[in-house]
Structure formats: C-alpha cells, structure tokens
mmCIF file of C-alpha atoms in Angstrom:
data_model
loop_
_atom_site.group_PDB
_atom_site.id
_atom_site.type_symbol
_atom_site.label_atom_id
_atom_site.label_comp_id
_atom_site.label_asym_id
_atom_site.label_seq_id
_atom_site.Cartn_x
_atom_site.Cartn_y
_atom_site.Cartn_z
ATOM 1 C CA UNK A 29 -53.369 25.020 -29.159
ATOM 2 C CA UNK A 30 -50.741 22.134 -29.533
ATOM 3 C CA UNK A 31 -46.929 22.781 -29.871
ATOM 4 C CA UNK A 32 -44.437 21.065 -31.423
ATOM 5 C CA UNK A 33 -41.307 20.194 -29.858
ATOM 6 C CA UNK A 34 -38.839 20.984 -31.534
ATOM 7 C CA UNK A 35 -35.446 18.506 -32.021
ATOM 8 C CA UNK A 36 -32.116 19.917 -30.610
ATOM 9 C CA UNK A 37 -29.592 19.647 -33.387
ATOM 10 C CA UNK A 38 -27.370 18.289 -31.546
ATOM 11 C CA UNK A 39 -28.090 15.113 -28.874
ATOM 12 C CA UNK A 40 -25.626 13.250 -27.269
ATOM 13 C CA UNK A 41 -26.238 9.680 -26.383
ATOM 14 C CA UNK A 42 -24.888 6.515 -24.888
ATOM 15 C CA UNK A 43 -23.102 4.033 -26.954
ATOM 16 C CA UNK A 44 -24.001 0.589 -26.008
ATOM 17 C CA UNK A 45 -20.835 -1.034 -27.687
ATOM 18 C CA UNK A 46 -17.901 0.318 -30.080
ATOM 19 C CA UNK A 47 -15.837 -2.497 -31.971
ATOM 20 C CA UNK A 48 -12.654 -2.024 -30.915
ATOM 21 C CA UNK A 49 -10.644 -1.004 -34.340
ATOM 22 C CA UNK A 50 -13.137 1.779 -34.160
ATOM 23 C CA UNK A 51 -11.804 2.881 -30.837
ATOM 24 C CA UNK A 52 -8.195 2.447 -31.216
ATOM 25 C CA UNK A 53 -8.198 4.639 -34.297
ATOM 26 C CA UNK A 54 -10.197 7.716 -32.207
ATOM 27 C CA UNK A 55 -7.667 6.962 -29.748
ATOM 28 C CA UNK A 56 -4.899 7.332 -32.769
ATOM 29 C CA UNK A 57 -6.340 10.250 -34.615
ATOM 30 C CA UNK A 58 -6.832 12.185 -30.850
ATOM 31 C CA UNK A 59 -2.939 11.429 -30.304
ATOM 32 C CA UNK A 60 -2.563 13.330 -33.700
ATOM 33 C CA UNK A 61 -4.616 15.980 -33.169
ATOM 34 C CA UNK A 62 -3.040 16.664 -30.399
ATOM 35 C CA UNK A 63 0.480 16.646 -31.549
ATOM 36 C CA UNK A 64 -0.975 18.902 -34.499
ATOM 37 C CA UNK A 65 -2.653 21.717 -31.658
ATOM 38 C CA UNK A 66 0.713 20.869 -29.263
ATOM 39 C CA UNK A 67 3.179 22.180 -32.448
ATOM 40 C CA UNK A 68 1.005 25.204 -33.256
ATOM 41 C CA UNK A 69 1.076 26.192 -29.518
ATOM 42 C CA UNK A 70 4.631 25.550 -29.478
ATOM 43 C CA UNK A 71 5.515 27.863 -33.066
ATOM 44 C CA UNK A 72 2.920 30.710 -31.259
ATOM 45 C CA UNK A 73 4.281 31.127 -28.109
ATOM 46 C CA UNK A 74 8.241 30.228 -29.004
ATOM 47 C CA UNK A 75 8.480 30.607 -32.840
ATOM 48 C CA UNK A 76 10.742 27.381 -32.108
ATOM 49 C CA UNK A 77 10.262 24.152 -35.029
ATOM 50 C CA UNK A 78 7.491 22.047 -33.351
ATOM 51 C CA UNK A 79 9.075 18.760 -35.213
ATOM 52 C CA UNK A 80 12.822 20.123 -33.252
ATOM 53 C CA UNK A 81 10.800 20.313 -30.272
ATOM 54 C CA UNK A 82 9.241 17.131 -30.580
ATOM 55 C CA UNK A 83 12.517 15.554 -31.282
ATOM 56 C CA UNK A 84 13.994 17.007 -28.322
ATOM 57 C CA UNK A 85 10.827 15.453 -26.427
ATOM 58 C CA UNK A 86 12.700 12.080 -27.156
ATOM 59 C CA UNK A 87 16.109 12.630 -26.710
ATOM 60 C CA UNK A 88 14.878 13.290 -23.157
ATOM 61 C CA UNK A 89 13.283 10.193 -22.795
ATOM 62 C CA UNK A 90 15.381 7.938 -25.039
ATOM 63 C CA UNK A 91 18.346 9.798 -26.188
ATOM 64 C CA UNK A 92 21.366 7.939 -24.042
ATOM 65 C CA UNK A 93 21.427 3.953 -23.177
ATOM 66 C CA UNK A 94 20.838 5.263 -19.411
ATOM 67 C CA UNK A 95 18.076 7.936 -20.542
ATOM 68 C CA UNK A 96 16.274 5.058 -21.988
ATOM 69 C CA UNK A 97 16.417 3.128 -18.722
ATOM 70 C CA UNK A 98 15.544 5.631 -16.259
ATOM 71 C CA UNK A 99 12.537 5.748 -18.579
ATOM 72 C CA UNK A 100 11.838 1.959 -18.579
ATOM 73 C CA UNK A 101 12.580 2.018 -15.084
ATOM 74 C CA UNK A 102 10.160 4.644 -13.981
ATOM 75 C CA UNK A 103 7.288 3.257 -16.455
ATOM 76 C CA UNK A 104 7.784 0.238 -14.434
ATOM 77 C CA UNK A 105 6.674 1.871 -11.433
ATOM 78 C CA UNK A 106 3.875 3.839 -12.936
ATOM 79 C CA UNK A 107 3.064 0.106 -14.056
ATOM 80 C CA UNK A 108 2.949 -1.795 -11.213
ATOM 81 C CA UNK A 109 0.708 0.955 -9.259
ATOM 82 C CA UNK A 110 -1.438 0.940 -12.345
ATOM 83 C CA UNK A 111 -1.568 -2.908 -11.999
ATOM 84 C CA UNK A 112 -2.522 -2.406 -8.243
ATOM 85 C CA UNK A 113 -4.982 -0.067 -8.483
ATOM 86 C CA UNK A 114 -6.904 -1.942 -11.235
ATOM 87 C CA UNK A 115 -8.974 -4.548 -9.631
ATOM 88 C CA UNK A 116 -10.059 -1.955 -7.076
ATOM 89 C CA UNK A 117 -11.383 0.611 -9.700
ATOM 90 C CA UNK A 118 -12.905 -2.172 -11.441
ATOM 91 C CA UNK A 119 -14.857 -2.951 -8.370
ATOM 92 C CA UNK A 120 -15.817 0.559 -8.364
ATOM 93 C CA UNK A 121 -13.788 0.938 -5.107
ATOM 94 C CA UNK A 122 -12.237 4.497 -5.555
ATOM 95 C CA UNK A 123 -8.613 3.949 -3.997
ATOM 96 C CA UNK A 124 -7.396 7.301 -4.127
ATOM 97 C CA UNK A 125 -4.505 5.577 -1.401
ATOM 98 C CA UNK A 126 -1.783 3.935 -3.569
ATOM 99 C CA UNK A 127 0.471 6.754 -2.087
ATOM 100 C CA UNK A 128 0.543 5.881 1.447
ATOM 101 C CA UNK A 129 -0.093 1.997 0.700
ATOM 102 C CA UNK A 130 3.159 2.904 -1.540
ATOM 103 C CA UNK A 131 5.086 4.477 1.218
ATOM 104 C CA UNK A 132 4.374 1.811 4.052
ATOM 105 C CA UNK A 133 6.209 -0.702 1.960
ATOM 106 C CA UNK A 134 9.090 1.383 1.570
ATOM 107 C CA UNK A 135 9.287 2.138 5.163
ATOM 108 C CA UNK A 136 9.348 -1.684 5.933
ATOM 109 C CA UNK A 137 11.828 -2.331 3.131
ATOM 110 C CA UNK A 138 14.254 0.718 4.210
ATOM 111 C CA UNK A 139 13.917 -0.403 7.757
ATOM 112 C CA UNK A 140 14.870 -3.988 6.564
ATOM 113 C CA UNK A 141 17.639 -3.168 4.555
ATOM 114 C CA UNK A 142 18.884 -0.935 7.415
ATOM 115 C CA UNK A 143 18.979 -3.382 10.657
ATOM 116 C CA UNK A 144 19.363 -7.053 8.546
ATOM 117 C CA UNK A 145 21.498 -5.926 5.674
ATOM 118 C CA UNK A 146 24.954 -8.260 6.095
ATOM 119 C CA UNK A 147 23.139 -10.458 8.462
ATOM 120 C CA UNK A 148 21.116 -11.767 5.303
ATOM 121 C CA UNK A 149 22.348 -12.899 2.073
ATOM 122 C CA UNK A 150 20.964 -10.199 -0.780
ATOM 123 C CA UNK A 151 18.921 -12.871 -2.028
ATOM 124 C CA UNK A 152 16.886 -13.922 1.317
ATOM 125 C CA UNK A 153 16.796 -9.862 2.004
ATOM 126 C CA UNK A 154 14.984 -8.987 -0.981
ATOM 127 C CA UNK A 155 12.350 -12.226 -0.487
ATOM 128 C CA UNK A 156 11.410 -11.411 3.007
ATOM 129 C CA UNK A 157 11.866 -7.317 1.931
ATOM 130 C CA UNK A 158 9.436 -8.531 -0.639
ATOM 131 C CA UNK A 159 7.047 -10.438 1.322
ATOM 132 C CA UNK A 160 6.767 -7.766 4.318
ATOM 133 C CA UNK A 161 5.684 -4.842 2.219
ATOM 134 C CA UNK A 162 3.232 -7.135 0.480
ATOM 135 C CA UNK A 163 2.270 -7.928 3.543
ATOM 136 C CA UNK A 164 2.107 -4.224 5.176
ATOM 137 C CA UNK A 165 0.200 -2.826 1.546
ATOM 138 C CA UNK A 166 -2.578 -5.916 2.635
ATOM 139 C CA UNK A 167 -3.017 -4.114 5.791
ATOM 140 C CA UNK A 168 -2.814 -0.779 4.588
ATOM 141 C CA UNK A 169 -5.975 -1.778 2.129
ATOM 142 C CA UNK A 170 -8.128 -3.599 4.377
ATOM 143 C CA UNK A 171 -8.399 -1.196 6.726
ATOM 144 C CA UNK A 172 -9.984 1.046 4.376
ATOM 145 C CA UNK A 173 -12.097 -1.878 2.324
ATOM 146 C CA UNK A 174 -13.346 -3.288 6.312
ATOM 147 C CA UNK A 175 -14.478 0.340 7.148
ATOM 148 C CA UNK A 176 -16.602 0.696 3.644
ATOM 149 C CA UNK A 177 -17.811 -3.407 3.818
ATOM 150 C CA UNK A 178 -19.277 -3.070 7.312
ATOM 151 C CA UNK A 179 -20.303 0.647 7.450
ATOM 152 C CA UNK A 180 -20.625 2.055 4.532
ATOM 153 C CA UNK A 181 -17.807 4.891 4.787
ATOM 154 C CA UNK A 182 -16.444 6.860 1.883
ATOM 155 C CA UNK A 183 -13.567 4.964 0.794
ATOM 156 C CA UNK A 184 -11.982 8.181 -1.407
ATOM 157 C CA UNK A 185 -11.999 10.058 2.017
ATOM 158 C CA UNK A 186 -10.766 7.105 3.894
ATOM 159 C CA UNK A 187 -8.053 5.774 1.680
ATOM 160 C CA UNK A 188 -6.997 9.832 1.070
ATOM 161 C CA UNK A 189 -6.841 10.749 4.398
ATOM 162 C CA UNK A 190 -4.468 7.448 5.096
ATOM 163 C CA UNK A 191 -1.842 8.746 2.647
ATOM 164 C CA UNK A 192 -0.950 11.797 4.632
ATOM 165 C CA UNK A 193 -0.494 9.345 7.884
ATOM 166 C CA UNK A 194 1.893 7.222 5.942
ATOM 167 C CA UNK A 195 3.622 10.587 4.616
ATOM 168 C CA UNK A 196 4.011 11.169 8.869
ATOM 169 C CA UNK A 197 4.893 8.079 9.089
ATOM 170 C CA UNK A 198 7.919 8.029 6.642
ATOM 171 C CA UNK A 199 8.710 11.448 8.055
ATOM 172 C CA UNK A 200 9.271 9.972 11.343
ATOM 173 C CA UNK A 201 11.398 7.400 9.984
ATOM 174 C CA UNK A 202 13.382 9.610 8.209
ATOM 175 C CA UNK A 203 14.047 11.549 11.378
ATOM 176 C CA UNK A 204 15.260 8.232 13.217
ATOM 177 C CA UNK A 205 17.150 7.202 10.750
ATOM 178 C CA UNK A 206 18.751 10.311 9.075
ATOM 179 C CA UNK A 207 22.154 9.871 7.946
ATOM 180 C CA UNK A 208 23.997 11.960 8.626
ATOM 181 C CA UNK A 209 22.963 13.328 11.610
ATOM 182 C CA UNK A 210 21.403 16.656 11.171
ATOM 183 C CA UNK A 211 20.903 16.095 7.208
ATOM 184 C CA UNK A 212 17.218 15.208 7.393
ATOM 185 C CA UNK A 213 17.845 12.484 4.898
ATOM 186 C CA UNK A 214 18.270 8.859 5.028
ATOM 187 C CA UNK A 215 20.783 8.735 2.413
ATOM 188 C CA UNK A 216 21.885 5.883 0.149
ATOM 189 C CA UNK A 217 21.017 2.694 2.445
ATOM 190 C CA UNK A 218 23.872 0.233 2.106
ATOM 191 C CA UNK A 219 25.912 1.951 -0.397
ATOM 192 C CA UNK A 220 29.065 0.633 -0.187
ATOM 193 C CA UNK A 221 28.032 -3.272 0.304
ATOM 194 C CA UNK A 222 24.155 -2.429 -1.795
ATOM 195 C CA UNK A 223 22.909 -5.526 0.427
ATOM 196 C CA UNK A 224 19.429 -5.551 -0.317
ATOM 197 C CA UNK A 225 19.666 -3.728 -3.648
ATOM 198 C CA UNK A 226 18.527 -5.231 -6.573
ATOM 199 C CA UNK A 227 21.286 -7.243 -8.589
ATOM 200 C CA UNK A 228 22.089 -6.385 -12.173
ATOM 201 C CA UNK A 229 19.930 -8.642 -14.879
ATOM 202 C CA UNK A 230 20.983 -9.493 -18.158
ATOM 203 C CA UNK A 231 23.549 -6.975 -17.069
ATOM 204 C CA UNK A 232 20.738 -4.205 -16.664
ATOM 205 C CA UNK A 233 20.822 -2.210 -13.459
ATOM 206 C CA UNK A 234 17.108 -1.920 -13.483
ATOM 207 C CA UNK A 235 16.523 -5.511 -15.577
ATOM 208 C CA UNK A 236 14.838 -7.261 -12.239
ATOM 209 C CA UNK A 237 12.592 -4.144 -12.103
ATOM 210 C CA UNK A 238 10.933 -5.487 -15.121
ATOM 211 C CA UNK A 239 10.739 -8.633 -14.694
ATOM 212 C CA UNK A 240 8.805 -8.234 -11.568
ATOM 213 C CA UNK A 241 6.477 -5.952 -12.771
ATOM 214 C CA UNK A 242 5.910 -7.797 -16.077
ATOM 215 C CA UNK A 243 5.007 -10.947 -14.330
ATOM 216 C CA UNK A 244 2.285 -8.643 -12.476
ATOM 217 C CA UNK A 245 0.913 -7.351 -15.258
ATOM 218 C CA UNK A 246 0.621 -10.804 -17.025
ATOM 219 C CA UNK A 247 -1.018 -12.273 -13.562
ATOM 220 C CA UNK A 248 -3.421 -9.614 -13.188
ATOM 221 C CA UNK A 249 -4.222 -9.587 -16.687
ATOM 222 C CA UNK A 250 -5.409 -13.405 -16.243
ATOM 223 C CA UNK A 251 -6.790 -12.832 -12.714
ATOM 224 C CA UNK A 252 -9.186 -10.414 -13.771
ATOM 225 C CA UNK A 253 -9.751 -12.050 -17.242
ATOM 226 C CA UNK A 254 -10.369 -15.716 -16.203
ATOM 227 C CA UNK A 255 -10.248 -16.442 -12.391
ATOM 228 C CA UNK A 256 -13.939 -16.905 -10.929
ATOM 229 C CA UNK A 257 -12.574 -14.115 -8.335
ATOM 230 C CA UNK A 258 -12.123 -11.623 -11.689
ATOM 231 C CA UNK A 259 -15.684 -12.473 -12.027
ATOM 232 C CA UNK A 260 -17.017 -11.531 -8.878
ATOM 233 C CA UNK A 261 -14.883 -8.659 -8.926
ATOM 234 C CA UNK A 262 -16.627 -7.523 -12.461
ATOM 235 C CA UNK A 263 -20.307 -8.487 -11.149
ATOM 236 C CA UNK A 264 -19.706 -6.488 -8.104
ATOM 237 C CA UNK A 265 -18.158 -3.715 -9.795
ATOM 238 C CA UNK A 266 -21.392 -3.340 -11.895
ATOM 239 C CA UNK A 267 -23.866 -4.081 -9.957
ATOM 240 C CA UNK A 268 -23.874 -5.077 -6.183
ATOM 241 C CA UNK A 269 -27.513 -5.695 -5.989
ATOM 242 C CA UNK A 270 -27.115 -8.342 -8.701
ATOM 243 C CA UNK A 271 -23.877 -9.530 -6.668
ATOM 244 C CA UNK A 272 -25.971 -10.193 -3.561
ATOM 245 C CA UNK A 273 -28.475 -11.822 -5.705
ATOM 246 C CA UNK A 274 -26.198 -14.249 -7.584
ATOM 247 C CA UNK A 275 -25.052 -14.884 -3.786
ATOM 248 C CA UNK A 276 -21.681 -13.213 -4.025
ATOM 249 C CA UNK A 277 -20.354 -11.729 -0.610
ATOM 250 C CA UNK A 278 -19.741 -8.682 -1.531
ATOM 251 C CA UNK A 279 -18.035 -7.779 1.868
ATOM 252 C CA UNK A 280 -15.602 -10.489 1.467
ATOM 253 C CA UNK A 281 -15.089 -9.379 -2.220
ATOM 254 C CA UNK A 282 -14.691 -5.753 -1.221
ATOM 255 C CA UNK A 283 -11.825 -6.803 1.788
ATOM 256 C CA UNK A 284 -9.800 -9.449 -0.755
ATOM 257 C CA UNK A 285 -9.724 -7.227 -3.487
ATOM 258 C CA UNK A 286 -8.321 -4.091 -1.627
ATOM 259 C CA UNK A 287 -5.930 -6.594 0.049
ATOM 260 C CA UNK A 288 -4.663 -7.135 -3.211
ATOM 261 C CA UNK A 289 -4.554 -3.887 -4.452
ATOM 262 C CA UNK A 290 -2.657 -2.557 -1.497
ATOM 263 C CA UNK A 291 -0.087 -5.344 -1.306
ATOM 264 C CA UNK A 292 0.568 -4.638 -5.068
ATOM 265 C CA UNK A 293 1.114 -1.435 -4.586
ATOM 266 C CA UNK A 294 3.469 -1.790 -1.140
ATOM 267 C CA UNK A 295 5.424 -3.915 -3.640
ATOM 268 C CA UNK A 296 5.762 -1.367 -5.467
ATOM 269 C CA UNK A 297 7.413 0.359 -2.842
ATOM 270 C CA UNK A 298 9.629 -2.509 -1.997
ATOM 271 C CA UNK A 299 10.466 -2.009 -6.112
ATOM 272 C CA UNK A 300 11.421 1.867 -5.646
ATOM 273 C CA UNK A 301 13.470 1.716 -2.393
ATOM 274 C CA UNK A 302 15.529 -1.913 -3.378
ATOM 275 C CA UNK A 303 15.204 -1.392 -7.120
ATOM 276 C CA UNK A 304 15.908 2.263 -7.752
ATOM 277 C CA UNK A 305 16.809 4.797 -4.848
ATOM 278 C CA UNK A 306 18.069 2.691 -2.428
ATOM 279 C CA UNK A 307 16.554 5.317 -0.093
ATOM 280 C CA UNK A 308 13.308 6.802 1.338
ATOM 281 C CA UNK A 309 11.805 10.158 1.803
ATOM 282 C CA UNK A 310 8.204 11.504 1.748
ATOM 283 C CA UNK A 311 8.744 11.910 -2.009
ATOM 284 C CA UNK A 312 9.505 8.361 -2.616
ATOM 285 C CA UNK A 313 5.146 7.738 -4.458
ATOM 286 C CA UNK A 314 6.194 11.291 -5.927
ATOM 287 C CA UNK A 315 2.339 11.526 -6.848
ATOM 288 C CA UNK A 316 3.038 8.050 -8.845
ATOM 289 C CA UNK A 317 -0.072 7.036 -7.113
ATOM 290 C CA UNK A 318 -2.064 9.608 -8.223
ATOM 291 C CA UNK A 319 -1.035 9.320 -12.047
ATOM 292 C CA UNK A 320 -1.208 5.246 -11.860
ATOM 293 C CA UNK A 321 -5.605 6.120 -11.617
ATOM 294 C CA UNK A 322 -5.015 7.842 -15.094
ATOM 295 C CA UNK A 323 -2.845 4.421 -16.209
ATOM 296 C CA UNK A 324 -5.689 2.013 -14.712
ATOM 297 C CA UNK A 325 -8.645 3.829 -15.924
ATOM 298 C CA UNK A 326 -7.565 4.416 -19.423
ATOM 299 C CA UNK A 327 -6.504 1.016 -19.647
ATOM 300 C CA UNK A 328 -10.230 -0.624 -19.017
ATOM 301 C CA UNK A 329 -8.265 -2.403 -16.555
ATOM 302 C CA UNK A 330 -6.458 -4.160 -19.254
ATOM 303 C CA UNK A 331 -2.926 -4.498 -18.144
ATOM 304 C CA UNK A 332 -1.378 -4.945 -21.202
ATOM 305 C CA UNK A 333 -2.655 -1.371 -22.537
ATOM 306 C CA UNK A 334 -1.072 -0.027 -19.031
ATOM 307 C CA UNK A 335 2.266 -0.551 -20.402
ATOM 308 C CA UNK A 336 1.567 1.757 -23.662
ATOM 309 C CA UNK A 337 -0.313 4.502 -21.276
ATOM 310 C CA UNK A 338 3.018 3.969 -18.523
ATOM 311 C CA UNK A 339 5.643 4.788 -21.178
ATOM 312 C CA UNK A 340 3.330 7.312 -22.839
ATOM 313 C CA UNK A 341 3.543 9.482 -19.328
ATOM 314 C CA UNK A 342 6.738 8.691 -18.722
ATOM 315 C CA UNK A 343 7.859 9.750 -22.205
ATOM 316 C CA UNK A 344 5.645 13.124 -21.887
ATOM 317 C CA UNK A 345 7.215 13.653 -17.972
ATOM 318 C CA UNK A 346 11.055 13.349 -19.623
ATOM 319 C CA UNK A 347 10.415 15.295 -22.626
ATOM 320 C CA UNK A 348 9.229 18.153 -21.130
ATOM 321 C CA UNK A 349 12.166 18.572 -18.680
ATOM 322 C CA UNK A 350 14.009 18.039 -21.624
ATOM 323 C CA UNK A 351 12.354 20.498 -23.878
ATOM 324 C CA UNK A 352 12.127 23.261 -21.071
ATOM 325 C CA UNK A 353 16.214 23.164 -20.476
ATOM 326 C CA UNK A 354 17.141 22.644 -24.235
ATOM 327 C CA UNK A 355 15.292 25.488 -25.518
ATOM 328 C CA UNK A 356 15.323 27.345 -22.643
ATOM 329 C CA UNK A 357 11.411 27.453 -21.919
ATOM 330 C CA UNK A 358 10.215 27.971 -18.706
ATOM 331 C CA UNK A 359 8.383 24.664 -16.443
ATOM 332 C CA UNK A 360 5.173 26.268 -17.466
ATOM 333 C CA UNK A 361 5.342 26.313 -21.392
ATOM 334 C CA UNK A 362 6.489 22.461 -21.358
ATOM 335 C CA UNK A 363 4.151 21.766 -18.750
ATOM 336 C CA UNK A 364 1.044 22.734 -20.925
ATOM 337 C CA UNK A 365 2.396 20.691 -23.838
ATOM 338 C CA UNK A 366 1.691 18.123 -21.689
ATOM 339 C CA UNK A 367 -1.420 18.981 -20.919
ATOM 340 C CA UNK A 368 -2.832 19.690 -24.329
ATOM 341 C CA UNK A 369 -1.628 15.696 -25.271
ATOM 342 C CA UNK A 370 -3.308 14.519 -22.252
ATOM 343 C CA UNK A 371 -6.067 16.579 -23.071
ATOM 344 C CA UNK A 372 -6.840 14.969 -25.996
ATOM 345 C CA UNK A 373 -6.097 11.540 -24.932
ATOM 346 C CA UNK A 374 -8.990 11.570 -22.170
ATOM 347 C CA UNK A 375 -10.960 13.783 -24.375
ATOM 348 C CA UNK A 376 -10.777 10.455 -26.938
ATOM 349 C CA UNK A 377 -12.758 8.120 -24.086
ATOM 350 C CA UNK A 378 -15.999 10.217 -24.275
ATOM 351 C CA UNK A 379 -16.076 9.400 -28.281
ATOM 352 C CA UNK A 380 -15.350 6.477 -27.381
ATOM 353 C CA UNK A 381 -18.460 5.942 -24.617
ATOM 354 C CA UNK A 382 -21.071 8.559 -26.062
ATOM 355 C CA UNK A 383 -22.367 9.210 -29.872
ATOM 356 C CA UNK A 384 -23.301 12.734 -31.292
ATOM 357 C CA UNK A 385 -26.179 12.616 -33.186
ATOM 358 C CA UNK A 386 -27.273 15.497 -35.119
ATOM 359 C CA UNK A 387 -30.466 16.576 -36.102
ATOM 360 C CA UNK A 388 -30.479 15.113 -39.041
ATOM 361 C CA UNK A 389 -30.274 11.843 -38.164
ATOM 362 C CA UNK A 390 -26.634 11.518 -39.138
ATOM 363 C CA UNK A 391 -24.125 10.414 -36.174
ATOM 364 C CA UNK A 392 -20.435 11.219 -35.492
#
C-alpha cells in the first residue's frame, strides 16, 4: 500500500541571492515594525505617549551641541572596532578578543602618556602612542591566529580567554599607577598640560577622533573590496579547501589578517585613552568589543553600512538612559525598548538569507 507524502505548508529555504533594494526595504519596514511593537510596549506598561518617548530617545542622543558629540564620539569607537573586527569575521575567524586587543593598546598609550608626556612634543607623542598600540594589538592577534594556523585551536576560546588577561593586565597597571594613592584609579593623565591628548579639530574636541576612524573605514572598505589580499581573505573565508587549491597559504592569511584586526582594534584603544578619557581602567572596551561583532556582522563587512549600524546603537544606548531618567522608568523598561528594536533588526537578516514558501507555491 503506497503513501503519499504529504507537503508541509510551510518550508523554509535558502535564498541564493536578494537584489539589494529588496533587502534594504525589509531592513526599513523591520526598523518600523519595530518602532510600531516598541510604542505599544511603551503605552502598556507606562501609559506614557510612545511619539514623547521617542522624542526623548533623541534629545538624549542629539539634544545639546555636546550630546551630539559624545554621540559621534562614541559611534566612532563602536566604528573603528567594527572596522577591526571585519576582515577577521569575514575570514570566518571568530575574534571574540577585540576587548583585551582593545585594552593592551590603552595600557601602552596610558603608560606613554604617563613617563614621555613633556619630554615629547603632543604631536610626536600621539605618532609613536599611535604606532605602539598598533603595534601591541598585532601581537595581541597573532598569538591567537599562530595557535589556530599551526594547531588547529578554537580561536573563540583562545581570543576570549585573552581578554580577561588583558583585563589583569590593566588592573595591574592601574594599581602601579593609581593617582592618588589609595584611589584605585589612574585619574585624568596629564590634565593640566593634556600632553598626549588629542588637539581640538575644526575646533571640535573629538574632530581628530573622526578623522582617524573615517580614514579606516574608507581603507578597509577598499582593502577588502579590491586588494588581492581582500581576495584571499574572501576565498579563505568561504572555503579553505578551495584556498589551498587555488594555492593560497591559508596560514599566512589566517596570521596577517588577525594582525590587522588586532592592531585596528589596539588603535582603537590608543583613540579612547588620547582621544576621549584621557585615562584607563578595566572599563575602558566597556563591552565595545562585544557590540562592534553586532556592527561587523550586520554590515556584510561593508564599512560604510558600519557607520549607520554605529550611530544606530549609539543612538538606542543614549536614548534609553535618557528615556529611563526623563520619565522616570526604571533601567529595565528602557532596556527592553532596546531590545525589541534590535530584535527586529537581526530578525530582518534571516528574510533577508532564507525564503518562506508556502504550500501553495506562493513565497514571502
């Protein structure tokens, strides 16, 4: 006796390609839909107007000349970590350490500032500030990228586990260098002569900030776009049998590229110590390099998109503090706005990668 099998009514299936209007306006209508769900939760729970809300959400973020800053200056940072962690990810190399490769660089740049600030002119401080925590993020890669080329460890493990050495690390600096004595803290390194701060641009406090990252995200964008090293970065990313066929050395490519994404992101740590704190603690990454994977992999790896995904955390970060002390809502309420948005933006990516087809043939 044969049976018939019978079609599920709903199948979900691969897409092979979406053009990309068709993807930017899922990405559009999930931002929507999840401004829509974000106001009703906000009415239900508070009986507050969402659209008050929402304005308030901005005023946080972009309400004051220096509100507006702080925001550009702290996308900035989310940027350049995004920017770091990209070619990595697009190898398929799961760096999971921008954190500690973050905090080594702004060990080497507090240090700096500390013991050759007034022997050095500002501008020779911040080039060779600059250059060592390039040079310290490089190491703080490699090791990671040598241990996965020639044995095969698990890089998430590896480059996870290093973060909480460099969070010792800066811990122990901190301790040697706490000023006062007793406080625990560093404090503000230099304050009353700021050598080795960053210098006002275009009379912007925080205008060298993003010019620096800008010029990363425009030389990554090309790297990975047209250099023949963005190529073997792609081919091994997708495939590193078909790497080792078309003769690529894939242990070369895996050591380069996470010696790049670890100096980017120790300059990044130069950029928060010299460029915005003018100190160091543990919290100096502040779980930046956790939230850059979200930037990177929403992105495709397409710098340029970073910047809209930076600001768009950065904006959601400000505007619920801003919301939860104007309204008087508690960290959790304005917390799970947040959540819902981002909920709906990574939601977007698997209508983006994957079809439903129902039963009757017809797809959404």
């Amino acid at each position: 006796m044969m049976t018939t099998r019978k079609e599920p009514l709903l199948r979900i299936a691969k897409r092979d390609s979406i053009a990309a209007p068709k993807a930017y306006t899922i990405r559009i209508a999930a931002v929507l839909l999840a401004l829509a769900v974000s106001g009703l939760f906000i009415f239900a729970v508070t009986r507050l107007d969402p659209v008050k809300v929402f304005e308030a959400m901005f005023n946080g973020a972009f309400g004051t000349n220096r509100r507006s800053w702080v925001t550009i200056r702290d996308a900035m940072m989310l940027l350049c970590i995004g920017v770091g962690l990209a070619p990595a990810f697009k190898m398929r190399f799961w760096n999971i350490g921008a954190e500690g490769q973050i905090l080594v660089g702004a060990i080497v740049t507090a240090g700096l500032m500390r013991a050759l600030g007034g022997d050095l002119s500002t501008p020779l401080l911040l080039v060779v500030m600059a250059c060592l925590s390039l040079l310290v993020g490089a190491l703080w890669g490699v090791i990671p990228a040598t241990f996965k080329a020639l044995w095969n460890t698990n890089e998430t493990l590896f480059t996870l586990m290093m973060n909480y050495v460099a969070i010792q690390l800066t811990s122990y600096a901190v301790a040697l260098w706490e000023n006062p004595v007793g406080s625990n803290t560093v404090g503000v390194i230099n304050q009353q002569t700021k050598d080795g701060w960053f210098p006002a641009v275009f009379g912007q406090v925080y205008g060298l900030n993003v010019l620096i990252v800008a010029a990363l995200a425009i030389g990554m964008y090309l790297y990975l776009k047209y250099s023949k090293q963005g190529y073997e970065i792609s081919v091994v990313g997708d495939s590193v049998n078909t790497a080792r066929y078309a003769g690529i050395n894939v242990k070369k490519v895996t050591i380069r590229t996470m010696a790049i994404s670890g100096a980017i992101c120790g300059l990044a740590g130069f950029i928060a110590v010299a460029g915005a704190s003018h100190s160091i603690s543990a919290a100096t990454a502040g779980g930046r390099g956790f939230t850059a994977i979200i930037v990177a992999w929403l992105s495709k790896f397409n710098s340029f998109v970073m910047v809209l995904i930076s600001f768009l955390l950065v904006f959601l970060e400000k505007g619920s503090v801003q919301i939860a002390s104007q309204f008087n809502l508690n960290d959790y309420a304005s917390s799970i706005i947040t959540g819902i948005i981002l909920f709906f933006i990574l939601g977007s990516e698997f209508f983006i990668n994957y079809r439903l087809i129902l039963r009757t043939g017809k797809e959404a």
